[in-house]
Amino acid sequence: NQQHNPHELLCQLKHRVNLTTLKSSDLPDSARFWSQYLPNKDIHEVVGKLRQCAVVSSAGSLKGSRLGQEIDSHDAVLRFNAAPTKEFEIDVGSKTTFRLINSQVVTRVDHHFLENRIYKDMILIMWDPAPYDADIYQIMNRSLSLCSFYHKSQLPLPSNISLSLTRTRWYKKPEFKFFEPYRKYRIANPKQPFYILKPQTLWQLWNIIQENSPELIQPNPPSSGSIGILLMMNICDEVNVYEFLPSLRRTDRCYYFKPYFDSACTFGAYHPLIYEKNVFKKLNLGTKEDVYKKGKVTLSGLRQCLP
Ligand code: NCC
């Protein structure tokens, strides 16, 4: 593994992860029935630069934290998937500027995506992993053995390794078929910004997580947590992340908003969560006390990597 120092790591994230959003012109004409509803501009062009932002994980350890006021004092707040604020304001605040959702949220009927008020009045950003069909498995296996080579040789992963994934027919066969609900949502809410991340972003980030991990990790996409943190690091000068690195309130309770218990929510099963958390731990500018008491890490925005 490469074990970049914190400043190098920040610059790697800045230069090697191209966190941009899809535009209709990125996709073939056959996708136009839904891609015509994509915003014409990239999210960065529209949102501009923000000063201090908060990212709020959905972790059970936020319950009882009383961090709501502190979270709301930020210029912008990003939350994940269906995580609510109503009735949990004291612990998680009430401001939501961005909501990062995975494509399950858009497609699974139990989320009531089209009707649920929780997704309104904010900037929505969706991601969908590349499909895990036979071709992809081949590419991934190749990726994994190539990763193993680079891992042993201590060389950085070339950026094209897992990016061959993007040349697959993701736009025809996403993991979850979000096209129709996306189209319907855009027609019903034409003024609400709703972006889709380019799928290659996930694998660019995965490469850096792998390089900074002491062992080989499965080529599964990073969780919404890491993707959201990186998105805010692109937009904001400073990012405070809450309960991604767990505080002393750490619990097997998965979410602050429902009594469901599974430690995999915090440490990962499908997503390489523990490795993701270690990467952002390296970048923490805050104190250990903030981590213990608030589950808070303070990260500088990617603009701090000069040039
Ligand atoms: O659980 P999820 O994530 O919605 O959580 C959002 C992000 O918060 C961080 N987290 C969450 C719980 C916890 N105890 N510790 C944490 O650090 C993680 O960084 C996480 O990404 C996802 O990443 O999108 C995920 O989505 C859910 C699910 O799809 C959505 O909640 C919608 O229902 C996935 N769960 C399942 O598929 C069953 C989860 O694996 C990842």
XYZ file of C-alpha atoms and ligand atoms in Angstrom:
348
model
C 0.000 0.000 0.000
C 1.020 3.583 -0.658
C 0.238 5.107 2.751
C 0.248 8.704 1.507
C 0.918 11.411 4.090
C -2.143 13.605 4.844
C -1.315 16.381 2.403
C -0.409 13.923 -0.363
C -3.631 12.074 0.314
C -5.651 15.279 0.028
C -3.964 16.006 -3.312
C -4.528 12.438 -4.527
C -8.234 12.865 -3.800
C -8.237 16.202 -5.580
C -6.361 15.123 -8.694
C -7.453 11.518 -9.158
C -11.138 11.543 -8.268
C -13.072 13.487 -10.827
C -16.241 14.021 -8.869
C -18.491 15.372 -11.588
C -22.140 14.853 -12.465
C -23.647 13.348 -15.602
C -24.898 15.487 -18.439
C -27.031 14.343 -21.324
C -24.087 14.853 -23.682
C -22.093 12.191 -21.747
C -24.594 9.523 -22.785
C -25.587 8.011 -26.106
C -28.721 9.139 -27.955
C -30.481 5.913 -26.960
C -30.475 7.165 -23.347
C -32.149 10.454 -24.256
C -35.610 9.399 -23.051
C -34.296 9.914 -19.502
C -30.938 11.684 -19.940
C -32.663 14.761 -21.409
C -33.868 15.441 -17.837
C -30.335 15.655 -16.436
C -29.243 19.169 -15.419
C -27.236 20.863 -18.160
C -24.565 22.102 -15.799
C -22.257 20.208 -13.459
C -23.122 20.528 -9.741
C -19.964 22.558 -9.076
C -20.923 25.216 -11.610
C -24.278 25.690 -9.908
C -23.395 25.403 -6.218
C -20.136 27.366 -6.352
C -17.912 27.540 -3.292
C -19.121 27.172 0.276
C -17.211 27.902 3.467
C -18.021 25.456 6.253
C -20.127 22.346 5.659
C -21.387 19.444 7.728
C -21.834 15.822 6.693
C -24.157 13.838 8.964
C -23.863 10.061 8.875
C -26.943 8.027 9.682
C -25.252 6.153 12.535
C -27.084 5.007 15.671
C -24.437 6.751 17.775
C -25.966 10.132 16.855
C -28.882 9.254 19.106
C -28.569 11.273 22.298
C -25.671 13.335 20.879
C -27.420 16.741 21.110
C -25.330 17.895 18.141
C -28.284 19.419 16.280
C -27.489 23.082 16.958
C -23.827 22.652 16.034
C -24.747 20.840 12.811
C -27.263 23.521 11.808
C -24.671 26.282 12.318
C -22.859 25.170 9.147
C -23.364 26.952 5.815
C -24.577 23.713 4.241
C -25.495 20.258 5.531
C -25.389 16.967 3.638
C -27.442 13.937 4.729
C -27.871 10.454 3.316
C -30.653 8.406 1.795
C -33.843 8.375 3.863
C -32.291 9.727 7.098
C -34.937 12.028 8.644
C -34.548 15.230 10.685
C -38.145 15.605 11.887
C -38.398 14.490 15.523
C -34.588 14.115 15.705
C -33.669 17.829 15.518
C -31.954 17.958 18.919
C -29.454 15.289 17.872
C -29.026 15.857 14.118
C -30.373 19.368 13.384
C -32.964 20.347 10.825
C -31.040 21.961 7.951
C -30.601 19.842 4.820
C -28.905 21.447 1.838
C -27.849 18.276 0.038
C -29.133 14.718 0.188
C -26.974 12.005 -1.336
C -29.043 8.963 -2.223
C -28.190 5.615 -3.737
C -30.264 4.260 -6.598
C -32.103 1.814 -4.305
C -33.831 4.793 -2.721
C -35.098 5.962 -6.092
C -36.293 2.553 -7.221
C -37.516 0.605 -4.188
C -41.256 1.016 -3.719
C -41.038 1.128 0.081
C -39.107 4.415 -0.142
C -42.039 6.175 -1.903
C -39.462 8.347 -3.596
C -41.862 10.254 -5.796
C -44.219 11.246 -2.980
C -42.060 11.414 0.166
C -41.544 15.043 1.382
C -38.163 14.077 2.803
C -36.570 14.405 -0.642
C -38.018 17.836 -1.464
C -36.555 21.361 -1.004
C -32.883 20.426 -1.268
C -30.268 19.457 -3.808
C -30.475 15.753 -4.612
C -27.498 13.745 -5.831
C -27.850 10.072 -6.763
C -25.254 7.379 -7.428
C -25.587 3.905 -8.866
C -22.809 1.319 -8.945
C -21.781 -0.258 -12.237
C -23.648 -3.526 -12.856
C -22.306 -6.761 -11.492
C -22.902 -8.916 -14.544
C -20.529 -11.551 -15.899
C -18.439 -9.024 -17.818
C -18.091 -6.898 -14.778
C -16.993 -9.815 -12.657
C -14.268 -10.531 -15.180
C -13.142 -6.947 -15.130
C -13.303 -6.864 -11.363
C -11.351 -10.063 -10.974
C -8.756 -8.686 -13.340
C -8.792 -5.504 -11.336
C -8.267 -7.414 -8.138
C -5.295 -9.369 -9.469
C -3.806 -6.209 -10.929
C -4.406 -4.491 -7.622
C -2.598 -7.318 -5.927
C 0.375 -6.734 -8.238
C 0.441 -3.009 -7.518
C -0.127 -3.687 -3.854
C 2.927 -5.923 -3.656
C 5.094 -3.656 -5.780
C 4.042 -0.572 -3.756
C 3.306 1.329 -6.966
C 0.213 3.542 -7.193
C -2.707 2.010 -9.058
C -2.915 3.409 -12.576
C -6.162 5.302 -12.871
C -7.358 3.253 -15.847
C -7.523 -0.078 -13.973
C -11.027 -0.172 -12.669
C -12.079 2.606 -14.968
C -12.525 0.083 -17.738
C -15.789 -0.447 -15.883
C -17.095 2.801 -17.237
C -16.778 1.565 -20.777
C -19.344 -1.100 -19.935
C -22.964 -0.519 -20.709
C -23.779 0.945 -17.315
C -26.185 3.415 -18.849
C -28.169 0.495 -20.296
C -27.990 -1.749 -17.277
C -27.513 0.052 -13.984
C -27.586 -1.851 -10.682
C -31.072 -0.455 -10.012
C -33.292 0.695 -12.859
C -33.567 4.324 -11.890
C -34.336 5.765 -15.351
C -38.115 5.852 -15.132
C -38.452 7.093 -11.519
C -35.748 9.680 -12.254
C -37.640 10.893 -15.316
C -40.939 11.023 -13.409
C -39.368 12.872 -10.478
C -37.819 15.477 -12.786
C -41.116 16.056 -14.568
C -42.941 16.463 -11.249
C -40.200 18.648 -9.674
C -38.509 20.441 -12.583
C -37.066 23.228 -10.430
C -35.370 20.974 -7.893
C -31.703 20.307 -8.718
C -31.217 16.545 -9.052
C -27.817 15.284 -10.174
C -26.421 11.848 -10.928
C -22.762 11.156 -10.212
C -20.619 9.690 -12.973
C -20.124 6.035 -11.999
C -16.373 6.092 -12.646
C -16.007 8.451 -9.670
C -16.710 5.541 -7.334
C -13.885 3.436 -8.714
C -11.449 6.353 -8.731
C -12.166 6.765 -5.021
C -11.986 3.010 -4.460
C -8.441 2.976 -5.934
C -7.284 5.494 -3.347
C -8.969 3.607 -0.495
C -7.219 0.421 -1.665
C -3.832 2.115 -1.858
C -4.186 3.391 1.673
C -5.308 0.078 3.160
C -3.000 -2.501 4.701
C -4.703 -5.406 2.915
C -6.585 -6.188 -0.283
C -10.184 -5.104 -0.234
C -13.128 -6.363 -2.260
C -13.849 -4.216 -5.307
C -17.247 -3.085 -4.032
C -18.100 0.595 -4.287
C -17.442 2.900 -1.339
C -20.461 3.756 0.808
C -22.524 6.900 0.376
C -20.617 8.179 3.432
C -17.268 8.527 1.642
C -18.818 9.742 -1.577
C -20.725 12.472 0.290
C -17.670 13.548 2.285
C -15.635 13.850 -0.885
C -18.398 15.778 -2.610
C -18.412 18.316 0.226
C -14.599 18.466 0.229
C -14.883 19.524 -3.422
C -17.405 22.242 -2.653
C -16.469 23.570 0.804
C -13.394 25.121 2.436
C -13.883 22.991 5.535
C -15.994 19.918 6.224
C -17.065 18.635 9.646
C -18.234 15.042 9.506
C -20.397 13.661 12.321
C -20.364 10.035 13.497
C -18.636 8.582 10.462
C -15.724 7.867 12.782
C -17.682 6.642 15.795
C -17.569 8.520 19.110
C -17.624 6.872 22.530
C -21.391 6.538 21.943
C -20.515 3.793 19.434
C -23.266 1.209 19.325
C -24.458 -1.757 17.283
C -27.611 0.210 16.627
C -27.485 0.885 12.905
C -29.431 4.167 12.633
C -30.326 7.035 14.985
C -33.874 6.927 13.636
C -34.825 3.256 14.012
C -34.122 0.397 16.389
C -32.292 -1.955 14.068
C -29.059 -3.530 15.294
C -26.161 -4.656 13.099
C -22.498 -3.729 13.606
C -21.932 -4.136 9.840
C -23.657 -0.752 9.408
C -20.709 0.895 11.166
C -17.835 -1.323 10.037
C -19.053 -2.561 6.666
C -19.887 -5.836 4.973
C -20.557 -5.024 1.332
C -18.965 -1.552 1.367
C -15.295 -1.252 2.453
C -16.465 0.988 5.319
C -13.692 0.371 7.820
C -11.066 1.177 5.182
C -13.012 4.247 4.074
C -13.102 5.479 7.669
C -9.362 4.996 8.061
C -8.681 7.123 4.983
C -10.671 10.054 6.365
C -9.192 9.541 9.834
C -5.781 10.273 8.319
C -7.068 13.620 7.081
C -8.557 14.728 10.396
C -7.420 18.218 11.436
C -9.535 18.166 14.592
C -8.748 16.827 18.038
C -9.056 13.277 19.379
C -11.434 14.686 21.960
C -13.796 15.807 19.173
C -13.755 12.266 17.795
C -14.424 10.679 21.198
C -17.099 13.139 22.303
C -18.830 14.084 19.058
C -17.702 11.536 16.471
C -16.485 14.646 14.668
C -13.664 14.861 12.151
C -12.640 18.147 10.559
C -11.354 17.971 6.997
C -9.995 20.707 4.822
C -11.528 21.223 1.425
C -9.637 19.955 -1.615
C -8.849 23.576 -2.553
C -6.247 23.443 0.237
C -4.162 21.192 -1.997
C -2.001 23.638 -3.929
C -1.460 23.904 -6.829
O -27.176 2.816 5.693
P -26.972 4.014 4.851
O -25.944 3.627 3.689
O -28.160 4.741 4.324
O -26.124 5.069 5.708
C -25.613 6.278 5.156
C -24.134 6.401 5.456
O -23.932 6.608 6.850
C -22.752 5.915 7.289
N -23.122 5.041 8.427
C -24.385 4.558 8.563
C -24.703 3.779 9.656
C -23.726 3.514 10.615
N -23.997 2.811 11.721
N -22.475 3.992 10.447
C -22.166 4.755 9.379
O -21.008 5.195 9.257
C -22.207 5.158 6.083
O -21.127 5.854 5.529
C -23.353 5.156 5.103
O -22.920 5.203 3.770
C -25.282 3.650 1.479
O -24.057 3.767 1.665
O -25.921 4.212 0.577
C -26.049 2.815 2.523
O -27.410 2.646 2.075
C -28.186 1.617 2.702
C -29.586 1.610 2.045
O -29.490 1.303 0.680
C -30.206 3.008 2.203
O -30.259 3.375 3.563
C -31.586 3.047 1.614
O -32.454 2.183 2.264
C -27.498 0.265 2.594
N -28.306 -0.760 3.272
C -28.866 -1.770 2.610
O -28.780 -1.900 1.408
C -29.632 -2.762 3.457
C -26.147 0.381 3.317
O -25.452 -0.856 3.211
C -25.308 1.497 2.703
